[in-house]
PDB file of N, CA and C in Angstrom:
ATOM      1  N   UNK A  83     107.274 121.980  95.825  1.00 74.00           N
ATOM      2  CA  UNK A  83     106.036 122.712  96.095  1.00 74.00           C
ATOM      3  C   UNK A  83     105.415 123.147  94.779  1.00 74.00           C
ATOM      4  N   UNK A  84     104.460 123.274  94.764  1.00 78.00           N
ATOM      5  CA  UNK A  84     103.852 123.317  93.265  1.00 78.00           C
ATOM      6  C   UNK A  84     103.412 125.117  93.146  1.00 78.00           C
ATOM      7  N   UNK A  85     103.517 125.274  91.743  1.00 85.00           N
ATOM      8  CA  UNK A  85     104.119 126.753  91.749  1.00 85.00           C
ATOM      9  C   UNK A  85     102.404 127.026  90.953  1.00 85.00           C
ATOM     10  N   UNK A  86     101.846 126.825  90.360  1.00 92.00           N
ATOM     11  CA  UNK A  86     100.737 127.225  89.568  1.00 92.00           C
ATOM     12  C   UNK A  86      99.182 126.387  90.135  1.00 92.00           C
ATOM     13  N   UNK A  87      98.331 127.134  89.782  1.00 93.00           N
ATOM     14  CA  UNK A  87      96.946 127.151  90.605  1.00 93.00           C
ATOM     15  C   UNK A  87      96.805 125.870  89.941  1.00 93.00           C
ATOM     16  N   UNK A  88      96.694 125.129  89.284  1.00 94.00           N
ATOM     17  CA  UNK A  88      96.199 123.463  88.877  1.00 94.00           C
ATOM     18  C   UNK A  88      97.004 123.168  89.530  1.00 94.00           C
ATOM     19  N   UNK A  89      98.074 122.709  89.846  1.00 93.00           N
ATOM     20  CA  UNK A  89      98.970 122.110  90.277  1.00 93.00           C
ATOM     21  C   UNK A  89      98.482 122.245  91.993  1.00 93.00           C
ATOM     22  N   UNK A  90      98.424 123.196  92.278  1.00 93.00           N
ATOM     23  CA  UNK A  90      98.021 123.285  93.808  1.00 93.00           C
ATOM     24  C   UNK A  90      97.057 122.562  94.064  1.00 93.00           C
ATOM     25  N   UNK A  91      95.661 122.914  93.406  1.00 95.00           N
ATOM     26  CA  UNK A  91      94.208 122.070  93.187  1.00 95.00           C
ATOM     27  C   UNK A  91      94.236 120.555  92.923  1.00 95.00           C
ATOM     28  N   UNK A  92      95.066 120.320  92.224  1.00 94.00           N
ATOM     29  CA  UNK A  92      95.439 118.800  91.970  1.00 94.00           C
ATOM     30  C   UNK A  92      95.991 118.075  93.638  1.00 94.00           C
ATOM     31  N   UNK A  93      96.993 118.817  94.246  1.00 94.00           N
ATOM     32  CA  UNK A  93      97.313 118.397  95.606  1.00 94.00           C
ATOM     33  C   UNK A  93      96.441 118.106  96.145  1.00 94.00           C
ATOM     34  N   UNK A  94      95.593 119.261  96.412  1.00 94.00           N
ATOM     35  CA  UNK A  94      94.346 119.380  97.294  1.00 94.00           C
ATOM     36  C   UNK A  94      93.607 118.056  97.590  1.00 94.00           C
ATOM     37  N   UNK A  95      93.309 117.801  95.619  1.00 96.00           N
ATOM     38  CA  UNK A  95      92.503 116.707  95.219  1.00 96.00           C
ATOM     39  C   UNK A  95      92.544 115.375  95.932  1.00 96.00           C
ATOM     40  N   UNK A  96      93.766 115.132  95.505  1.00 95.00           N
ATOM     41  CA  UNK A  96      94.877 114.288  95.987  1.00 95.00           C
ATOM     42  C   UNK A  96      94.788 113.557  97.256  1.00 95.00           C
ATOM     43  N   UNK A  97      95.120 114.590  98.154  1.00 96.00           N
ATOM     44  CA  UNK A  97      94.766 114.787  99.720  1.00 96.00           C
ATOM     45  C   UNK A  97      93.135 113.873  99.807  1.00 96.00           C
ATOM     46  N   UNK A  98      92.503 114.572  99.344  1.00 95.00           N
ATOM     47  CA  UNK A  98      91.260 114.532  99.826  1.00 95.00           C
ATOM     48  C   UNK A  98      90.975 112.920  98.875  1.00 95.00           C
ATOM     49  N   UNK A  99      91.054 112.861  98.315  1.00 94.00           N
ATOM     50  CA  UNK A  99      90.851 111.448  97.624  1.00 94.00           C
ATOM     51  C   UNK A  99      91.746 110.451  98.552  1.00 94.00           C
ATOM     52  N   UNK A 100      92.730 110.801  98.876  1.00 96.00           N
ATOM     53  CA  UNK A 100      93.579 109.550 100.037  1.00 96.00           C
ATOM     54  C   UNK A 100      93.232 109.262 101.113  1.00 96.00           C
ATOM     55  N   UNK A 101      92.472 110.436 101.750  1.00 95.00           N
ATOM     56  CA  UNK A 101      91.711 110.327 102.734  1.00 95.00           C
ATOM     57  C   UNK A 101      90.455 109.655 102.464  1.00 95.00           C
ATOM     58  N   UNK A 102      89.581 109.488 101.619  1.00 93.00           N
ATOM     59  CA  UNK A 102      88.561 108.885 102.000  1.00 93.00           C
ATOM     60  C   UNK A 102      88.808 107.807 101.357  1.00 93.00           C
ATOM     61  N   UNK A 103      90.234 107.471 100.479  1.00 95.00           N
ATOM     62  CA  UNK A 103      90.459 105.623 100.142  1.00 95.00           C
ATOM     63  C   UNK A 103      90.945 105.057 101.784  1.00 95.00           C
ATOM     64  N   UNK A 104      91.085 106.070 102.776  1.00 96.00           N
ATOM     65  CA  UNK A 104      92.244 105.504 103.880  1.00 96.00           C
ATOM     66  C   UNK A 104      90.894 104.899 104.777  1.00 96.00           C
ATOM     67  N   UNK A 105      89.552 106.209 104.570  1.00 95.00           N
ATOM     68  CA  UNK A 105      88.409 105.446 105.392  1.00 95.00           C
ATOM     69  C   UNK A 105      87.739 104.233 105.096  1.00 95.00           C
ATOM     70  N   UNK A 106      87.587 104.342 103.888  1.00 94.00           N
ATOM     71  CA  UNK A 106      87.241 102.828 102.997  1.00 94.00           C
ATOM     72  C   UNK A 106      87.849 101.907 102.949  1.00 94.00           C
ATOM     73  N   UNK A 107      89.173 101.623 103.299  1.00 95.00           N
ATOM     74  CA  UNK A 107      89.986 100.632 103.793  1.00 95.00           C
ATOM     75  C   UNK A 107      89.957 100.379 104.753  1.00 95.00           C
ATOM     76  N   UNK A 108      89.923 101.054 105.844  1.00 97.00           N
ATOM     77  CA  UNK A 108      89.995 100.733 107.131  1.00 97.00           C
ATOM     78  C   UNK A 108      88.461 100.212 107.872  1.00 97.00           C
ATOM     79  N   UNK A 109      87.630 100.761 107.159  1.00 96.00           N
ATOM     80  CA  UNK A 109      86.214 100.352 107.360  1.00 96.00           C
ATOM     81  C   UNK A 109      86.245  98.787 106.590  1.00 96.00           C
ATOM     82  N   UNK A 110      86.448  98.235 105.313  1.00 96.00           N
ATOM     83  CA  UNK A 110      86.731  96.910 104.983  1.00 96.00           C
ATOM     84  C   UNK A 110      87.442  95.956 105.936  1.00 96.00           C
ATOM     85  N   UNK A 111      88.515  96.536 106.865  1.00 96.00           N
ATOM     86  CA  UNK A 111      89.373  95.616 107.175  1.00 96.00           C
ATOM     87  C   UNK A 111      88.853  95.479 108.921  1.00 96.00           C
ATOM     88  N   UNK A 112      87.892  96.264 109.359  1.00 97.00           N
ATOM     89  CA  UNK A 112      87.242  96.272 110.512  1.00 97.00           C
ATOM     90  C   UNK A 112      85.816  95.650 110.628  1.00 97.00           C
ATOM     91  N   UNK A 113      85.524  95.674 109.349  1.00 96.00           N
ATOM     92  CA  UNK A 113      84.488  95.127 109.131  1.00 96.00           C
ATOM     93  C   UNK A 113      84.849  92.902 108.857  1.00 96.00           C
ATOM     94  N   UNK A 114      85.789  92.995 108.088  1.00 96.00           N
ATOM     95  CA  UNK A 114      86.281  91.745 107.927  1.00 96.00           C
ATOM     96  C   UNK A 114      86.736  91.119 109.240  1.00 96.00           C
ATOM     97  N   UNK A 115      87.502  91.851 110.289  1.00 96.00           N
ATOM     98  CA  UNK A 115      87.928  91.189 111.517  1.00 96.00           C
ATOM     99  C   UNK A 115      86.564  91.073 112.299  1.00 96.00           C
ATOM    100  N   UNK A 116      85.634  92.159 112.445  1.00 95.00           N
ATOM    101  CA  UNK A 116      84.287  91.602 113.140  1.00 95.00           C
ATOM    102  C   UNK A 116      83.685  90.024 113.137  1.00 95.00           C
ATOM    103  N   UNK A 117      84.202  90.008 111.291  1.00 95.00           N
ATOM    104  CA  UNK A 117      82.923  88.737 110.716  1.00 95.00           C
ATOM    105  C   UNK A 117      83.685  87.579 111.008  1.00 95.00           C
ATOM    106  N   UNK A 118      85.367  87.945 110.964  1.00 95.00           N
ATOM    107  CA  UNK A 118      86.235  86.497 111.379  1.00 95.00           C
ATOM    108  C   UNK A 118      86.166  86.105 112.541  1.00 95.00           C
ATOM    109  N   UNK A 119      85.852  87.429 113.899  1.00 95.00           N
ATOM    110  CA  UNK A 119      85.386  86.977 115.146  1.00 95.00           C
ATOM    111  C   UNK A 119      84.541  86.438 115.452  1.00 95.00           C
ATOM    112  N   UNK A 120      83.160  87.236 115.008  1.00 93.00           N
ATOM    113  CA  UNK A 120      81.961  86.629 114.766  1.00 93.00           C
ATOM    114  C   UNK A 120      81.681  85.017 114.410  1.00 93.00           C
ATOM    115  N   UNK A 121      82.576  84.326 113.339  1.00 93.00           N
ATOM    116  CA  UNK A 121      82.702  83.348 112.718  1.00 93.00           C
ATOM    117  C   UNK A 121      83.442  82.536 113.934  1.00 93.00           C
ATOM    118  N   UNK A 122      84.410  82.377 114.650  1.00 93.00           N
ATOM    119  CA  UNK A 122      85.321  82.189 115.485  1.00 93.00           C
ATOM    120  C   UNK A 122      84.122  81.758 116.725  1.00 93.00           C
ATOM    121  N   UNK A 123      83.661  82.550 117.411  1.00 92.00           N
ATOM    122  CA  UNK A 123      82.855  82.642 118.227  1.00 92.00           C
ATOM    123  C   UNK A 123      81.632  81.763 117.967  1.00 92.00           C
ATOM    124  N   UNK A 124      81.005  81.687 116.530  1.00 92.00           N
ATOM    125  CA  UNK A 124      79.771  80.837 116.242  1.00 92.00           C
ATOM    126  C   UNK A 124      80.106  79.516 116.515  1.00 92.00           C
ATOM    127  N   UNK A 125      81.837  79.273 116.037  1.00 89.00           N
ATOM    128  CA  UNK A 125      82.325  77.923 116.216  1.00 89.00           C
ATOM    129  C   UNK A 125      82.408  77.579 117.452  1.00 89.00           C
ATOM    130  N   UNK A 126      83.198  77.956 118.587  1.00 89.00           N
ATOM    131  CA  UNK A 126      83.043  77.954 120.528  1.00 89.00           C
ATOM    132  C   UNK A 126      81.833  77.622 120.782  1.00 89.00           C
ATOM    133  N   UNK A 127      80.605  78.624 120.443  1.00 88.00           N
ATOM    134  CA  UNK A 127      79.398  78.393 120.774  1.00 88.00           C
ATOM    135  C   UNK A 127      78.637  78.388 120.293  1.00 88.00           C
ATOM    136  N   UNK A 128      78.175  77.409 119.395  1.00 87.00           N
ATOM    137  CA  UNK A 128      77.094  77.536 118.107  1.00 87.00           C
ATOM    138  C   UNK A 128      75.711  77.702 118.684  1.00 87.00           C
ATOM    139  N   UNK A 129      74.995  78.672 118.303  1.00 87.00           N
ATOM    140  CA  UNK A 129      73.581  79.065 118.860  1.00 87.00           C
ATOM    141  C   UNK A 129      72.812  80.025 117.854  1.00 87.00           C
ATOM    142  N   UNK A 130      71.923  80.188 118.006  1.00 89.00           N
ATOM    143  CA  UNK A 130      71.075  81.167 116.958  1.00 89.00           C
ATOM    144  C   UNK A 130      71.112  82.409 116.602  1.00 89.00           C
ATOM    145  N   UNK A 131      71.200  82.980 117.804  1.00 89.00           N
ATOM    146  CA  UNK A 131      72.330  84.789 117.728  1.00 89.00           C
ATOM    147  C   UNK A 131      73.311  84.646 117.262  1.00 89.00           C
ATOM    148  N   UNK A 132      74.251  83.808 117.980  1.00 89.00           N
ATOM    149  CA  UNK A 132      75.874  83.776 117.215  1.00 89.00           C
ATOM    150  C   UNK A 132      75.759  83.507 115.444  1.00 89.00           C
ATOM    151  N   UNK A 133      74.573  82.574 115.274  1.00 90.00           N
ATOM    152  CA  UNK A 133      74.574  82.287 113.785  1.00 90.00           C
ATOM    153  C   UNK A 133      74.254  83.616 112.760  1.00 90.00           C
ATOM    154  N   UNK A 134      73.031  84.307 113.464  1.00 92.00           N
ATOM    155  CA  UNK A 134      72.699  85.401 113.297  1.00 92.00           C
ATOM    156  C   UNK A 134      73.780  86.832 113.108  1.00 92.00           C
ATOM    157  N   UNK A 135      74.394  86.951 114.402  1.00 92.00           N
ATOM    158  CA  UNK A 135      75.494  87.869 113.828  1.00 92.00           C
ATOM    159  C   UNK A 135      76.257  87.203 113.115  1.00 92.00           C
ATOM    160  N   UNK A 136      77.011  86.422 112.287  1.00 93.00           N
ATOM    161  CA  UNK A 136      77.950  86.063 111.641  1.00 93.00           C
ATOM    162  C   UNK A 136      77.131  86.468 110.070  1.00 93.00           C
ATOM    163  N   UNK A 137      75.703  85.670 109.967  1.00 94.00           N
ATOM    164  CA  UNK A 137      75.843  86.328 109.042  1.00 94.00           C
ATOM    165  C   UNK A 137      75.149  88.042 108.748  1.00 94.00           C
ATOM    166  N   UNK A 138      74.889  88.541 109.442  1.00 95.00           N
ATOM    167  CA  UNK A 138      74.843  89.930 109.530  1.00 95.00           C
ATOM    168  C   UNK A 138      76.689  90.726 109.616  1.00 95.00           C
ATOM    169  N   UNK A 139      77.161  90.247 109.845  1.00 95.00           N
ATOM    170  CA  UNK A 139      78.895  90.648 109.460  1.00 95.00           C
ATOM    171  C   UNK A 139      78.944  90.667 108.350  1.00 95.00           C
ATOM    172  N   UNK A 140      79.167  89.200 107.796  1.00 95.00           N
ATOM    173  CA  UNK A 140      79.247  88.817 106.515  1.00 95.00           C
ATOM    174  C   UNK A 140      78.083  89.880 105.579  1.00 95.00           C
ATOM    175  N   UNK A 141      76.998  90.250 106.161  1.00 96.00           N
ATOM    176  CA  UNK A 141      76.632  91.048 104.676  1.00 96.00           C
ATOM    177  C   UNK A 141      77.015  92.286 104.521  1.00 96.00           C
ATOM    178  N   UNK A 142      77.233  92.923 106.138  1.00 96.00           N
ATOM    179  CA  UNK A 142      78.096  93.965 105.969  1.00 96.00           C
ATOM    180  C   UNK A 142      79.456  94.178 105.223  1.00 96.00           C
ATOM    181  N   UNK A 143      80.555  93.509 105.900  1.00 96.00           N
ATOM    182  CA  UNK A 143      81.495  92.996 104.752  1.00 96.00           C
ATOM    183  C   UNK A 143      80.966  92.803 103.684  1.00 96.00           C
ATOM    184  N   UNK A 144      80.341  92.300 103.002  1.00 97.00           N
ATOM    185  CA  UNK A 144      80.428  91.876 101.601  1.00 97.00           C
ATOM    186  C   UNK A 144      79.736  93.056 101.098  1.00 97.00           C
ATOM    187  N   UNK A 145      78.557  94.717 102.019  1.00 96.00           N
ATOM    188  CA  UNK A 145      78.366  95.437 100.913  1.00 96.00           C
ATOM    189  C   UNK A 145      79.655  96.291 100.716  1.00 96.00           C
ATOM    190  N   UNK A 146      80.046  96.698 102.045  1.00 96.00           N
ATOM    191  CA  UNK A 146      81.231  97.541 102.193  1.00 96.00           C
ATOM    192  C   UNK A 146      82.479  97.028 101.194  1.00 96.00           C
ATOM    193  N   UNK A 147      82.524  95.886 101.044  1.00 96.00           N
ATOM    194  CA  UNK A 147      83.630  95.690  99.813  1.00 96.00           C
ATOM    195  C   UNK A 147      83.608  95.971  98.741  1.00 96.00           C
ATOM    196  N   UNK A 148      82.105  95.776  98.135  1.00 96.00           N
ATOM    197  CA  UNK A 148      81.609  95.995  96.966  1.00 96.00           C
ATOM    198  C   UNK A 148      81.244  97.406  97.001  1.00 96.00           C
ATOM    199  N   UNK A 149      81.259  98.100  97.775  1.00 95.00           N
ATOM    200  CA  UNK A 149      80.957  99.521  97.505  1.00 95.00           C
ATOM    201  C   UNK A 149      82.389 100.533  97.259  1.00 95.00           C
ATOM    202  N   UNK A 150      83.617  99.732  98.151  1.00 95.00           N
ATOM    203  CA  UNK A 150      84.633  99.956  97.927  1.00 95.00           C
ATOM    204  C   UNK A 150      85.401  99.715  96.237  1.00 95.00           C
ATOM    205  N   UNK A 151      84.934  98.596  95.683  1.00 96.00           N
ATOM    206  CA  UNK A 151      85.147  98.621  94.045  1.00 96.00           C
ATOM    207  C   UNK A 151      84.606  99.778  93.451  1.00 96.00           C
ATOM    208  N   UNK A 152      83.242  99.908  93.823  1.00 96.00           N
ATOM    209  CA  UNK A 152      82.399 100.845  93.489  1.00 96.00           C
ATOM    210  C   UNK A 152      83.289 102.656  92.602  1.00 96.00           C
ATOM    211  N   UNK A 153      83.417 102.627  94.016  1.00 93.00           N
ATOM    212  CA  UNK A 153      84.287 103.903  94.234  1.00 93.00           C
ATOM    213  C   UNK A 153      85.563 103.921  93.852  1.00 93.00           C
ATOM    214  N   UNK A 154      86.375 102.206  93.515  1.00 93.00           N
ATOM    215  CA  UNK A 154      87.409 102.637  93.104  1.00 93.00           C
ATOM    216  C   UNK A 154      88.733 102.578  94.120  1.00 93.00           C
ATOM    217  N   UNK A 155      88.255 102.310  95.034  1.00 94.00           N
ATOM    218  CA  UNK A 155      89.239 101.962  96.217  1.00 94.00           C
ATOM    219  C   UNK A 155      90.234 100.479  96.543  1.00 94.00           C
ATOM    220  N   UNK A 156      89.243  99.677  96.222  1.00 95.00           N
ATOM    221  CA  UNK A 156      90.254  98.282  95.978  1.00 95.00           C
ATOM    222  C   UNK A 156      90.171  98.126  94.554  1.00 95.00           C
ATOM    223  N   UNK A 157      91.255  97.267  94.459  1.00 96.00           N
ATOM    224  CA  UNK A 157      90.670  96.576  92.641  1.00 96.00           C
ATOM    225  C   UNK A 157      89.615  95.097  92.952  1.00 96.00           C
ATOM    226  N   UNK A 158      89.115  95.142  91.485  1.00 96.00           N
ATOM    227  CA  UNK A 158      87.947  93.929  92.214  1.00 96.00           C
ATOM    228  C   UNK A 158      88.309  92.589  92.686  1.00 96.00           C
ATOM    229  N   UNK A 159      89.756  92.001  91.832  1.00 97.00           N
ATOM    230  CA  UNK A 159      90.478  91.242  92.432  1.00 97.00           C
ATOM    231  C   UNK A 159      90.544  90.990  93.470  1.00 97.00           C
ATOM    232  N   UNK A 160      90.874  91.725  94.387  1.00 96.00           N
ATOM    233  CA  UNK A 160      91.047  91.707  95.603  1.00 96.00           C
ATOM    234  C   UNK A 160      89.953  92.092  96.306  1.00 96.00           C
ATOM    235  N   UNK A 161      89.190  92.095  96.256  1.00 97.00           N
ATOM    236  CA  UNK A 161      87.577  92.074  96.416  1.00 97.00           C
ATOM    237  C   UNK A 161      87.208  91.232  96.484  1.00 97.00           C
ATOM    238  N   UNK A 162      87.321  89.907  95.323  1.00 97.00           N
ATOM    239  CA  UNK A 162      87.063  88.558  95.066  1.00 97.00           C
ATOM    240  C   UNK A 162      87.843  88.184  95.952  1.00 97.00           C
ATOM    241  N   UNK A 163      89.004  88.457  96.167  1.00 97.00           N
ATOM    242  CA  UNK A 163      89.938  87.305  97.413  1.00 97.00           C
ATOM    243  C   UNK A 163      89.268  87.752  98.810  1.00 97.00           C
ATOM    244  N   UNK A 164      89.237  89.004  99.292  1.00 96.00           N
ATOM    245  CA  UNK A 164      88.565  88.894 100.483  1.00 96.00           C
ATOM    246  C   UNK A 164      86.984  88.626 100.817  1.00 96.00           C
ATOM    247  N   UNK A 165      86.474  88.296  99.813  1.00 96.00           N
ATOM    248  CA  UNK A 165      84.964  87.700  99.822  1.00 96.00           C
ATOM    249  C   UNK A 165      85.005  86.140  99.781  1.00 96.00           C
ATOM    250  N   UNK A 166      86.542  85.524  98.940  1.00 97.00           N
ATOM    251  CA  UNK A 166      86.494  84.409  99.500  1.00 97.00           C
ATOM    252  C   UNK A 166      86.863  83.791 100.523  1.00 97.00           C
ATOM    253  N   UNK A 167      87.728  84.809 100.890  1.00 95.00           N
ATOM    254  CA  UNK A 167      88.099  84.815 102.637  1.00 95.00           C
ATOM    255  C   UNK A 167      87.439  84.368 103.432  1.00 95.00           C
ATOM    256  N   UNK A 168      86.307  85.437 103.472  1.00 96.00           N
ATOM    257  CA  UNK A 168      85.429  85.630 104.590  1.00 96.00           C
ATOM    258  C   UNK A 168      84.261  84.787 104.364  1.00 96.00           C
ATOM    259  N   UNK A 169      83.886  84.397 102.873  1.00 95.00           N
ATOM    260  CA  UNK A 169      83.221  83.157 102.585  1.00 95.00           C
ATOM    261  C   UNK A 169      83.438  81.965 103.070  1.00 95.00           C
ATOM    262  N   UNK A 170      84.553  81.670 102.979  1.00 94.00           N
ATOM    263  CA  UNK A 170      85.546  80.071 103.320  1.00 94.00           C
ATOM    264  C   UNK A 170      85.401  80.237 104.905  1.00 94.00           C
ATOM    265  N   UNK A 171      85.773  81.196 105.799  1.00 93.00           N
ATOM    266  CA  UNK A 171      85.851  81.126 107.028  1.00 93.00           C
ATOM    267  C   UNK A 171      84.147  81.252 107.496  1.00 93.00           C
ATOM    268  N   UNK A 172      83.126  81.571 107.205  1.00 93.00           N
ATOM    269  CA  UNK A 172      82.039  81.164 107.736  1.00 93.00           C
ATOM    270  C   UNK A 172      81.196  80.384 107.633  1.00 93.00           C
ATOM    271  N   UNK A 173      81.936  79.244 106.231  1.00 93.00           N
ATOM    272  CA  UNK A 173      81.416  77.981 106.068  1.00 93.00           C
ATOM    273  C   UNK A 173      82.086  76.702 106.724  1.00 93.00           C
ATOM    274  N   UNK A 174      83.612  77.302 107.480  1.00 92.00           N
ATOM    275  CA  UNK A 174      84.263  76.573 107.874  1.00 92.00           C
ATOM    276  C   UNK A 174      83.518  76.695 109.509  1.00 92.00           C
ATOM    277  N   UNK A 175      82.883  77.735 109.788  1.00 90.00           N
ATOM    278  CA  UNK A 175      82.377  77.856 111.118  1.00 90.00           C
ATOM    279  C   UNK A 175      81.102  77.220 111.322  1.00 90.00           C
ATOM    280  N   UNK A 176      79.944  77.395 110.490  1.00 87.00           N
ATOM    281  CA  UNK A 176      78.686  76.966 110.485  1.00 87.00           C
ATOM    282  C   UNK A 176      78.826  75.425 109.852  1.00 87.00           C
ATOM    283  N   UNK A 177      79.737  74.774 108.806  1.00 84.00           N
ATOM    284  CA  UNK A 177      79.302  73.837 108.426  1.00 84.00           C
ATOM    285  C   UNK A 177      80.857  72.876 108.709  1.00 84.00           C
ATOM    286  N   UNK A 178      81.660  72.503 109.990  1.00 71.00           N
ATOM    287  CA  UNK A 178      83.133  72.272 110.759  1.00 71.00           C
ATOM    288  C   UNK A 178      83.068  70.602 110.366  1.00 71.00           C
ATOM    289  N   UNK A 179      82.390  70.026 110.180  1.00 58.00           N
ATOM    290  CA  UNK A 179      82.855  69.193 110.101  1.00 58.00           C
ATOM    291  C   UNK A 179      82.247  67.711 108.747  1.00 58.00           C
ATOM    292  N   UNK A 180      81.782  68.713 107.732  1.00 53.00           N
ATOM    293  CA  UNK A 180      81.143  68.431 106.394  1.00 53.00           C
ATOM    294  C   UNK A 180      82.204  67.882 105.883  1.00 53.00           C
ATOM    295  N   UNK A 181      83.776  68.231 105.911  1.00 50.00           N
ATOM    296  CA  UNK A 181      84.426  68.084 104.914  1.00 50.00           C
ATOM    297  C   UNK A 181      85.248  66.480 105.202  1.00 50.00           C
ATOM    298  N   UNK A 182      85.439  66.480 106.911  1.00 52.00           N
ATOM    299  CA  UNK A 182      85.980  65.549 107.416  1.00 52.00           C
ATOM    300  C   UNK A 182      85.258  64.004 107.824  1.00 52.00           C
ATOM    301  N   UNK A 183      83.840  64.113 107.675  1.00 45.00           N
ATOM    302  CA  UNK A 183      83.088  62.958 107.772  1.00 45.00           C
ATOM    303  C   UNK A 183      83.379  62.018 106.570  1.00 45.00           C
TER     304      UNK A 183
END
């Protein structure tokens, strides 16, 4: 238990900084499963809405990630991997059969 007033304040800090890396993560990783559904779904039924939300996911994801570097919450590394993630999977949805012709 921490015995002196910085030391307490530092906890506090602490706390409160883990908590809003825990919302910023969890908002990235809800936001990423939307756009992989989204993406998933464009493929079943390709149509103009479905194309439409996928990429309206995708820009969500991609600000929410980048706002998450921003702040310091992911490293950018891993920023870059889940942007190519979610990149690769909605070109694999909109454009299925480019690679195999």
């Amino acid at each position: 238990m921490a015995n002196n007033k910085s030391s307490k304040k530092r906890i506090l800090i602490a706390e409160r900084n883990w908590l809003q890396n825990r919302t910023y993560k969890s908002a990235v990783r809800t936001l990423m499963k939307r756009c992989f559904t989204a993406a998933t779904a464009y493929s079943q039924q390709p149509g103009e809405d479905n194309k439409t939300a996928v990429q309206a996911s995708l820009n969500a994801a991609f600000s929410k990630i980048d706002k998450a570097v921003k702040c310091g919450v992911i490293h950018r590394n891993t920023a870059a991997n889940q942007k190519s993630r979610l990149s690769t999977a909605v070109k694999q949805a909109i454009e299925p059969v480019a690679g195999n012709a």
